[in-house]
Amino acid sequence: MFETTKSLKTKLLGINLSNPTIMPAGFLGVSADSLIRAYENGAGAVTTKSISLEERNGHANPTVLSFGYGLINAVGLSNPGIDEYVEEIKEVKKRKIPLILNTIGDDNQDFVDVAKMGEAAGVDIIEINISCPNVVHRKPYYADPELLSGLVQEVKDAVSIPIIVKLSPNVTNIKEIAKAVELAGADGISAINTVGPGMIINIETAKPVMAFKKGGLSGPAIKPIAIRCVYDIYEAVSIPIIGMGGITNGRDLIEMIMAGATAVGVGSAIYYRGLDVFKKICAEAHEWMRDNGYSSIKQIIGAAHES
Amino acid sequence: MFETTKSLKTKLLGINLSNPTIMPAGFLGVSADSLIRAYENGAGAVTTKSISLEERNGHANPTVLSFGYGLINAVGLSNPGIDEYVEEIKEVKKRKIPLILNTIGDDNQDFVDVAKMGEAAGVDIIEINISCPNVVHRKPYYADPELLSGLVQEVKDAVSIPIIVKLSPNVTNIKEIAKAVELAGADGISAINTVGPGMIINIETAKPVMAFKKGGLSGPAIKPIAIRCVYDIYEAVSIPIIGMGGITNGRDLIEMIMAGATAVGVGSAIYYRGLDVFKKICAEAHEWMRDNGYSSIKQIIGAAHES
Amino acid sequence: MSHNTDPNNLANNFAKYTALPRTVKIKKVVDETRKIKTFFLDTKIWAAPGQFIMVWIPGVDEKPFGLSYIGNDTAITIQPKGKFTKKMLGLSVGDRIGVRGPYGNGFTLKKNACIIAGGCGIIPLAPLAEMIKNCVVIIGAKTSEDLLFIERMRKASELYIATDDGSSGAKGYATDILRKLLKEKTFDVIYTCGPEAMIKSVFDIAEEHGIETQASLERFMKCGFGVCGQCVINGFRVCKDGPVFSSEQLRKMTELGKFARLKSGRKVTVKEYYNWRS
Amino acid sequence: MSHNTDPNNLANNFAKYTALPRTVKIKKVVDETRKIKTFFLDTKIWAAPGQFIMVWIPGVDEKPFGLSYIGNDTAITIQPKGKFTKKMLGLSVGDRIGVRGPYGNGFTLKKNACIIAGGCGIIPLAPLAEMIKNCVVIIGAKTSEDLLFIERMRKASELYIATDDGSSGAKGYATDILRKLLKEKTFDVIYTCGPEAMIKSVFDIAEEHGIETQASLERFMKCGFGVCGQCVINGFRVCKDGPVFSSEQLRKMTELGKFARLKSGRKVTVKEYYNWRS
Ligand SMILES: Cc1cc2nc3c(=O)[nH]c(=O)nc-3n(C[C@H](O)[C@H](O)[C@H](O)COP(=O)(O)OP(=O)(O)OC[C@H]3O[C@@H](n4cnc5c(N)ncnc54)[C@H](O)[C@@H]3O)c2cc1C
Ligand SMILES: Cc1cc2nc3c(=O)[nH]c(=O)nc-3n(C[C@H](O)[C@H](O)[C@H](O)COP(=O)(O)OP(=O)(O)OC[C@H]3O[C@@H](n4cnc5c(N)ncnc54)[C@H](O)[C@@H]3O)c2cc1C
Ligand SMILES: Cc1cc2nc3c(=O)[nH]c(=O)nc-3n(C[C@H](O)[C@H](O)[C@H](O)COP(=O)(O)O)c2cc1C
Ligand SMILES: Cc1cc2nc3c(=O)[nH]c(=O)nc-3n(C[C@H](O)[C@H](O)[C@H](O)COP(=O)(O)O)c2cc1C
Ligand code: FES
Ligand code: FES
């Protein structure tokens, strides 16, 4: 494990993290080995690919591109299904690495089944992902507080480990949804999933480039939206938030924590700075804290609200 | 007037434009002289600042910043009120420059009054702006198709020049809103207004930088979202669309038109490329069309849908 | 490899288009007059004299200020007017403000120059005088107590002073001195900054004598980088096409010395603009 | 001025982090075997041998391909497998495809080298052989009809051929030839590409003899630039840490020649992976 300085140690839902960076769903989460490698490169915790009950092939390529200021993706939630994936989970948990299982489903029962199998296999946290803009959802959980509450309650009742809900920024009122999720019993919130969706057209062929035509945006372009969402959610609820969206360096991490995050997802930055981006961000954040007289990252959670 | 090549000539709601670029609301629209200057620098048409019935001071500074990949703004719709502003309108119309009046109001009657005075002063098109994320709206027109329909009908009945409605990308279903607007009698749609909103926190002082704390995003970072919105709107309605959001060069313009736009707003690009960005974009688009065998921009409207 | 370069490069590209205030500490505060103070900043800003920075007081507001010292000792000099400047004058060493820029164009340096400033107008002109060396500087002010950078200018130039009440230098306007000097000699350029009525007179005198003018103007600003249109005088953006304008541009400004725009964009007389909120 | 630079600069920065297919025209098509064709592209891609590009057929799919010719005459060489390659083989001069890259690392050039390829594995190795000059090249294939780049390799190297049925060169495997050669001489490096079972044998032989291996591997890819994790073999990303791997890395790959992942991420035997969708 990467040993960060004491100043970055933190606790998320009862789990001790060496630092607040988390590799979010969709990045290198296909195999146990690559999750372990991210951890060895400094991630405080890692998240699986979104896992469903059955195997999913996802969309045709192109599924992931970079438009310069960020990434666009429509992977389509490809995954081998929870039955297969428990093997990867066990492999990761042998190493005692803090692990979040990101779950998807077509209905409440799907989510419950995946969550239970994940718990049995040893994951630390269940993340309910209702916010992927890259599939046609059977149920519009992401923008319907009532539907979502029902789902959260069922999953909460089914497992005894903490559950968090991953929210979409593509809603009219994220505060309302965050409140509903808290009320329904969620232990935490992660935000944000990708923005838009967006579209890129190749003009020589007059064709949308992504096979799914549209794709969600991530990376530096969306950081201000992510910061605003986390700021809003922090005002609406009192459960911890995993903030993510465009976090690329130590200053970004501090900004996200000041907006209200307890831990911070770092995904697209792997493209810009390599797999050891977690170590780099931690070193930069530590340096900034030292220069600005902070001894623990916990001192600045939500600091931007105090004014 | 800037003479573009024949290939870029187009028609928007019965108005002949030398080219499809339009300077959108909020850019240099404070004075007649600067609207005229934009026109002289190649804009096919120009749009006023958002104008309300009464004078508005807007927010304190900072109101407009750049986060690198785009701009963030919360100007707060400052304007001198329509009574004062008719002088600027008349000055622009003396020069026969195609002019869009962007209108704002707290209720239907406000919009109607401003639109009527604008029509009397000689503007060519009324743009109903219900999509600014930077003020606390008394009525949530932007995300409520029913409320919005009522507004559109009233303005439509009050004036005889074409009216267009400017839509926000920050809604769950932009197609639904576009359809409502068309059904209510709008002659066209402009999209998109700014995205988010976003927030930027200065970490040394732990304070949101914008005086209004939040601000809407524009510029290159949001282009994929703008393209997707216009693509979606084009599928939902058959009235013309003014597409905007991050258009910075000739290829972007072509892309936006292929998504379904008849004319294209160019705002934030003024920051990146100067006031003559309109001329530059036209030259680039013309060159691309020549190299790719197109003789008129009209040939490619919505071309990305044919697949 | 083109698709993944090092982080510093990313940061550099980012920085190129970023216009966000970065926080700097106040390093030293100098009382210039009873009311006016100079704030030396813990940063080095390299700019041409005449360029300006946007200064942010967190939670208060953001306003444009010319640089009174440039480079190794970067400083701004503040005169009390409204809420912002009063807040600023209350800050002390160690306090943090945000700055972005430099923005706008600067003065173009020429020899055989006359610099003529009214009141605070000397702020952006002082570093210019020091760079040109051996130029003529004329400073006008209400009273001797309002005179700024006198010692500094005496060292750098052939200095003339005019005060309304005659408490220092000649009694009368700075423009009176300019007219007198022009009887004996000529200049290749006249640089000016100050109340707009004064700038207008200076420009008229220069035009009479066929001398090039470079004048630094002021308007209420928002973006500072040429997109919002708030700061326009006729079709010119003071933040981007200025704040320093040439004779050719000044000739086209029918609004010069007559009209300016309030925060709402409403066009009022320059007088009303100056009295606004005071 | 730092806040507003010229458009070309903007485009350059943009380009640096852009990974979007750009359309290029097919300039020339060459039949290599009954089934395999080389497509010369109307663009110049400068890359190290072993690096790959992502090829997009609009509306169809996007797949990784090594460069069979590099630089002035940039080309890819395609063997029919599934939907994508069959579509590709139907394209003609003037048709447009999208390309992005080059991605991944390439082979590190060394002298006294042996290149050993199985079937299509010669594609990325051919430009390598030409660059190294005077190396030993061993090509294995099922029949003489499946042999690729024979004349090209004969010109550039000391060429050995093996076919399963003996219709050309020696009857047997390419690895048989390698073993034989190693009895008489040694190499500083062995470069290999081909079916993974062959790569595994080559690597085992090289290890026995204490010779460095550089092997180019294949996995199903999505992003091509190291974020999605689709192409992993153990913890290594074939697109970013590879496709060329060193002996040290190969030693750590418990999955080499054994397991690979389908599009869903499901781990299957390499055999099942190769038969997937065929
Ligand atoms: C390019 C440029 C450079 C500047 N450099 C300096 C400088 O070096 N030092 C300095 O003290 N100030 C400078 N200013 C002016 C400064 O930006 C503020 O506008 C001024 O200090 C008033 O700010 P305030 O918030 O305290 O007053 P406010 O509360 O905004 O207003 C107080 C009074 O000031 C008047 N006022 C507001 N804005 C202006 C203005 N732009 N010009 C004249 N009067 C105004 C109002 O009419 C009112 O009477 C500069 C302005 C520009 C555009
Ligand atoms: C770095 C790299 C370089 C490559 N260079 C070339 C090249 O120069 N020329 C070339 O023809 N191909 C090359 N490939 C393989 C190519 O990308 C395609 O995977 C292959 O051509 C099959 O594509 P398809 O869509 O036609 O087949 P699919 O419809 O995807 O599948 C058809 C058959 O091919 C098999 N298959 C699919 N993917 C692979 C794979 N990655 N490896 C082996 N078998 C596979 C399937 O199991 C199936 O039996 C390269 C792959 C990588 C990773
Ligand atoms: C290629 C890619 C795949 C992703 N897959 C998933 C996913 O399967 N499930 C999910 O919840 N989020 C997924 N996301 C969203 C990320 O987890 C994250 O919310 C988003 O990228 C914002 O963070 P970033 O800007 O640091 O990347 C994916 C993002 C990308 C770029
Ligand atoms: C500084 C600024 C001010 C704006 N003011 C308005 C406004 O008053 N009314 C409005 O409808 N849109 C306003 N907008 C939105 C633009 O008209 C446009 O929809 C948006 O910027 C996207 O286009 P762009 O990326 O080309 O800038 C403003 C945008 C900016 C950056
Ligand atoms: S302040 Fe915005 S254009 Fe000058
Ligand atoms: S293809 Fe995405 S990590 Fe290799």
Short mmCIF file of N, CA, C and O in Angstrom, two decimals, chain D residues 31-70:
data_model
loop_
_atom_site.label_atom_id
_atom_site.label_comp_id
_atom_site.label_asym_id
_atom_site.label_seq_id
_atom_site.Cartn_x
_atom_site.Cartn_y
_atom_site.Cartn_z
N ASP D 31 -3.48 -6.48 -52.35
CA ASP D 31 -3.79 -7.85 -51.92
C ASP D 31 -2.51 -8.54 -51.50
O ASP D 31 -1.58 -8.67 -52.29
N GLU D 32 -2.47 -9.00 -50.26
CA GLU D 32 -1.25 -9.64 -49.76
C GLU D 32 -1.34 -11.16 -49.92
O GLU D 32 -0.40 -11.81 -50.31
N THR D 33 -2.49 -11.70 -49.57
CA THR D 33 -2.76 -13.12 -49.75
C THR D 33 -4.18 -13.19 -50.31
O THR D 33 -4.79 -12.17 -50.58
N ARG D 34 -4.68 -14.41 -50.48
CA ARG D 34 -6.09 -14.56 -50.90
C ARG D 34 -7.01 -13.69 -50.06
O ARG D 34 -7.99 -13.15 -50.54
N LYS D 35 -6.70 -13.63 -48.77
CA LYS D 35 -7.66 -13.01 -47.86
C LYS D 35 -7.20 -11.67 -47.28
O LYS D 35 -8.01 -10.84 -46.88
N ILE D 36 -5.90 -11.50 -47.19
CA ILE D 36 -5.37 -10.35 -46.44
C ILE D 36 -5.03 -9.20 -47.37
O ILE D 36 -4.45 -9.39 -48.43
N LYS D 37 -5.43 -7.99 -46.94
CA LYS D 37 -5.14 -6.80 -47.74
C LYS D 37 -4.43 -5.75 -46.91
O LYS D 37 -4.66 -5.63 -45.70
N THR D 38 -3.63 -4.95 -47.62
CA THR D 38 -3.00 -3.80 -46.97
C THR D 38 -3.67 -2.54 -47.50
O THR D 38 -3.88 -2.39 -48.70
N PHE D 39 -4.03 -1.65 -46.58
CA PHE D 39 -4.68 -0.39 -46.92
C PHE D 39 -3.72 0.77 -46.63
O PHE D 39 -3.40 1.03 -45.47
N PHE D 40 -3.28 1.42 -47.70
CA PHE D 40 -2.45 2.61 -47.51
C PHE D 40 -3.36 3.80 -47.29
O PHE D 40 -4.37 3.96 -47.98
N LEU D 41 -3.00 4.64 -46.32
CA LEU D 41 -3.89 5.73 -45.92
C LEU D 41 -3.34 7.08 -46.37
O LEU D 41 -2.12 7.27 -46.47
N ASP D 42 -4.27 7.99 -46.62
CA ASP D 42 -3.91 9.32 -47.07
C ASP D 42 -3.51 10.19 -45.88
O ASP D 42 -4.09 11.26 -45.64
N THR D 43 -2.58 9.73 -45.09
CA THR D 43 -2.08 10.46 -43.93
C THR D 43 -0.73 9.87 -43.59
O THR D 43 -0.40 8.77 -44.04
N LYS D 44 0.03 10.62 -42.84
CA LYS D 44 1.32 10.09 -42.39
C LYS D 44 1.25 9.93 -40.88
O LYS D 44 1.04 10.90 -40.16
N ILE D 45 1.43 8.72 -40.41
CA ILE D 45 1.47 8.51 -38.96
C ILE D 45 2.88 8.08 -38.59
O ILE D 45 3.41 7.11 -39.14
N TRP D 46 3.49 8.84 -37.70
CA TRP D 46 4.85 8.52 -37.25
C TRP D 46 4.74 7.82 -35.92
O TRP D 46 4.22 8.35 -34.97
N ALA D 47 5.24 6.61 -35.89
CA ALA D 47 5.11 5.81 -34.68
C ALA D 47 6.26 4.84 -34.62
O ALA D 47 6.94 4.59 -35.61
N ALA D 48 6.48 4.28 -33.45
CA ALA D 48 7.46 3.20 -33.31
C ALA D 48 6.78 1.92 -33.78
O ALA D 48 5.57 1.76 -33.57
N PRO D 49 7.53 0.99 -34.40
CA PRO D 49 6.92 -0.28 -34.77
C PRO D 49 6.35 -0.92 -33.51
O PRO D 49 7.00 -0.91 -32.46
N GLY D 50 5.13 -1.44 -33.60
CA GLY D 50 4.49 -2.03 -32.43
C GLY D 50 3.37 -1.16 -31.87
O GLY D 50 2.44 -1.67 -31.27
N GLN D 51 3.49 0.16 -32.09
CA GLN D 51 2.37 1.02 -31.66
C GLN D 51 1.18 0.75 -32.57
O GLN D 51 1.33 0.24 -33.68
N PHE D 52 0.01 1.08 -32.10
CA PHE D 52 -1.19 0.77 -32.89
C PHE D 52 -2.08 2.00 -33.02
O PHE D 52 -1.89 3.00 -32.33
N ILE D 53 -3.01 1.93 -33.95
CA ILE D 53 -4.03 2.97 -34.08
C ILE D 53 -5.41 2.35 -33.90
O ILE D 53 -5.58 1.14 -34.08
N MET D 54 -6.38 3.15 -33.51
CA MET D 54 -7.75 2.70 -33.43
C MET D 54 -8.41 3.10 -34.75
O MET D 54 -8.35 4.26 -35.15
N VAL D 55 -9.00 2.13 -35.42
CA VAL D 55 -9.61 2.37 -36.73
C VAL D 55 -11.12 2.31 -36.59
O VAL D 55 -11.68 1.33 -36.08
N TRP D 56 -11.75 3.38 -37.05
CA TRP D 56 -13.21 3.50 -36.94
C TRP D 56 -13.85 3.39 -38.32
O TRP D 56 -13.46 4.13 -39.23
N ILE D 57 -14.77 2.47 -38.48
CA ILE D 57 -15.60 2.48 -39.68
C ILE D 57 -16.92 3.10 -39.26
O ILE D 57 -17.65 2.52 -38.45
N PRO D 58 -17.20 4.31 -39.78
CA PRO D 58 -18.39 5.04 -39.30
C PRO D 58 -19.64 4.17 -39.33
O PRO D 58 -19.92 3.51 -40.33
N GLY D 59 -20.32 4.16 -38.20
CA GLY D 59 -21.56 3.40 -38.09
C GLY D 59 -21.36 1.92 -37.85
O GLY D 59 -22.34 1.19 -37.65
N VAL D 60 -20.12 1.44 -37.85
CA VAL D 60 -19.88 0.00 -37.67
C VAL D 60 -19.25 -0.30 -36.31
O VAL D 60 -19.92 -0.76 -35.38
N ASP D 61 -17.98 0.03 -36.15
CA ASP D 61 -17.28 -0.31 -34.92
C ASP D 61 -15.90 0.34 -34.97
O ASP D 61 -15.57 1.03 -35.95
N GLU D 62 -15.12 0.13 -33.94
CA GLU D 62 -13.75 0.66 -33.90
C GLU D 62 -12.86 -0.40 -33.29
O GLU D 62 -13.22 -0.99 -32.27
N LYS D 63 -11.71 -0.67 -33.93
CA LYS D 63 -10.81 -1.74 -33.46
C LYS D 63 -9.35 -1.30 -33.57
O LYS D 63 -9.01 -0.48 -34.43
N PRO D 64 -8.48 -1.91 -32.76
CA PRO D 64 -7.05 -1.59 -32.84
C PRO D 64 -6.35 -2.34 -33.96
O PRO D 64 -6.63 -3.53 -34.17
N PHE D 65 -5.45 -1.67 -34.65
CA PHE D 65 -4.61 -2.31 -35.67
C PHE D 65 -3.19 -1.77 -35.58
O PHE D 65 -3.00 -0.55 -35.43
N GLY D 66 -2.24 -2.67 -35.69
CA GLY D 66 -0.84 -2.27 -35.76
C GLY D 66 -0.57 -1.62 -37.11
O GLY D 66 -1.35 -1.77 -38.05
N LEU D 67 0.54 -0.89 -37.20
CA LEU D 67 0.90 -0.27 -38.47
C LEU D 67 1.83 -1.22 -39.22
O LEU D 67 2.87 -1.62 -38.70
N SER D 68 1.47 -1.56 -40.45
CA SER D 68 2.33 -2.45 -41.24
C SER D 68 3.34 -1.64 -42.04
O SER D 68 4.39 -2.16 -42.42
N TYR D 69 3.03 -0.39 -42.31
CA TYR D 69 3.98 0.56 -42.89
C TYR D 69 3.82 1.84 -42.08
O TYR D 69 2.71 2.22 -41.72
N ILE D 70 4.94 2.53 -41.87
CA ILE D 70 4.94 3.67 -40.95
C ILE D 70 5.48 4.90 -41.65
O ILE D 70 6.39 4.80 -42.48
#
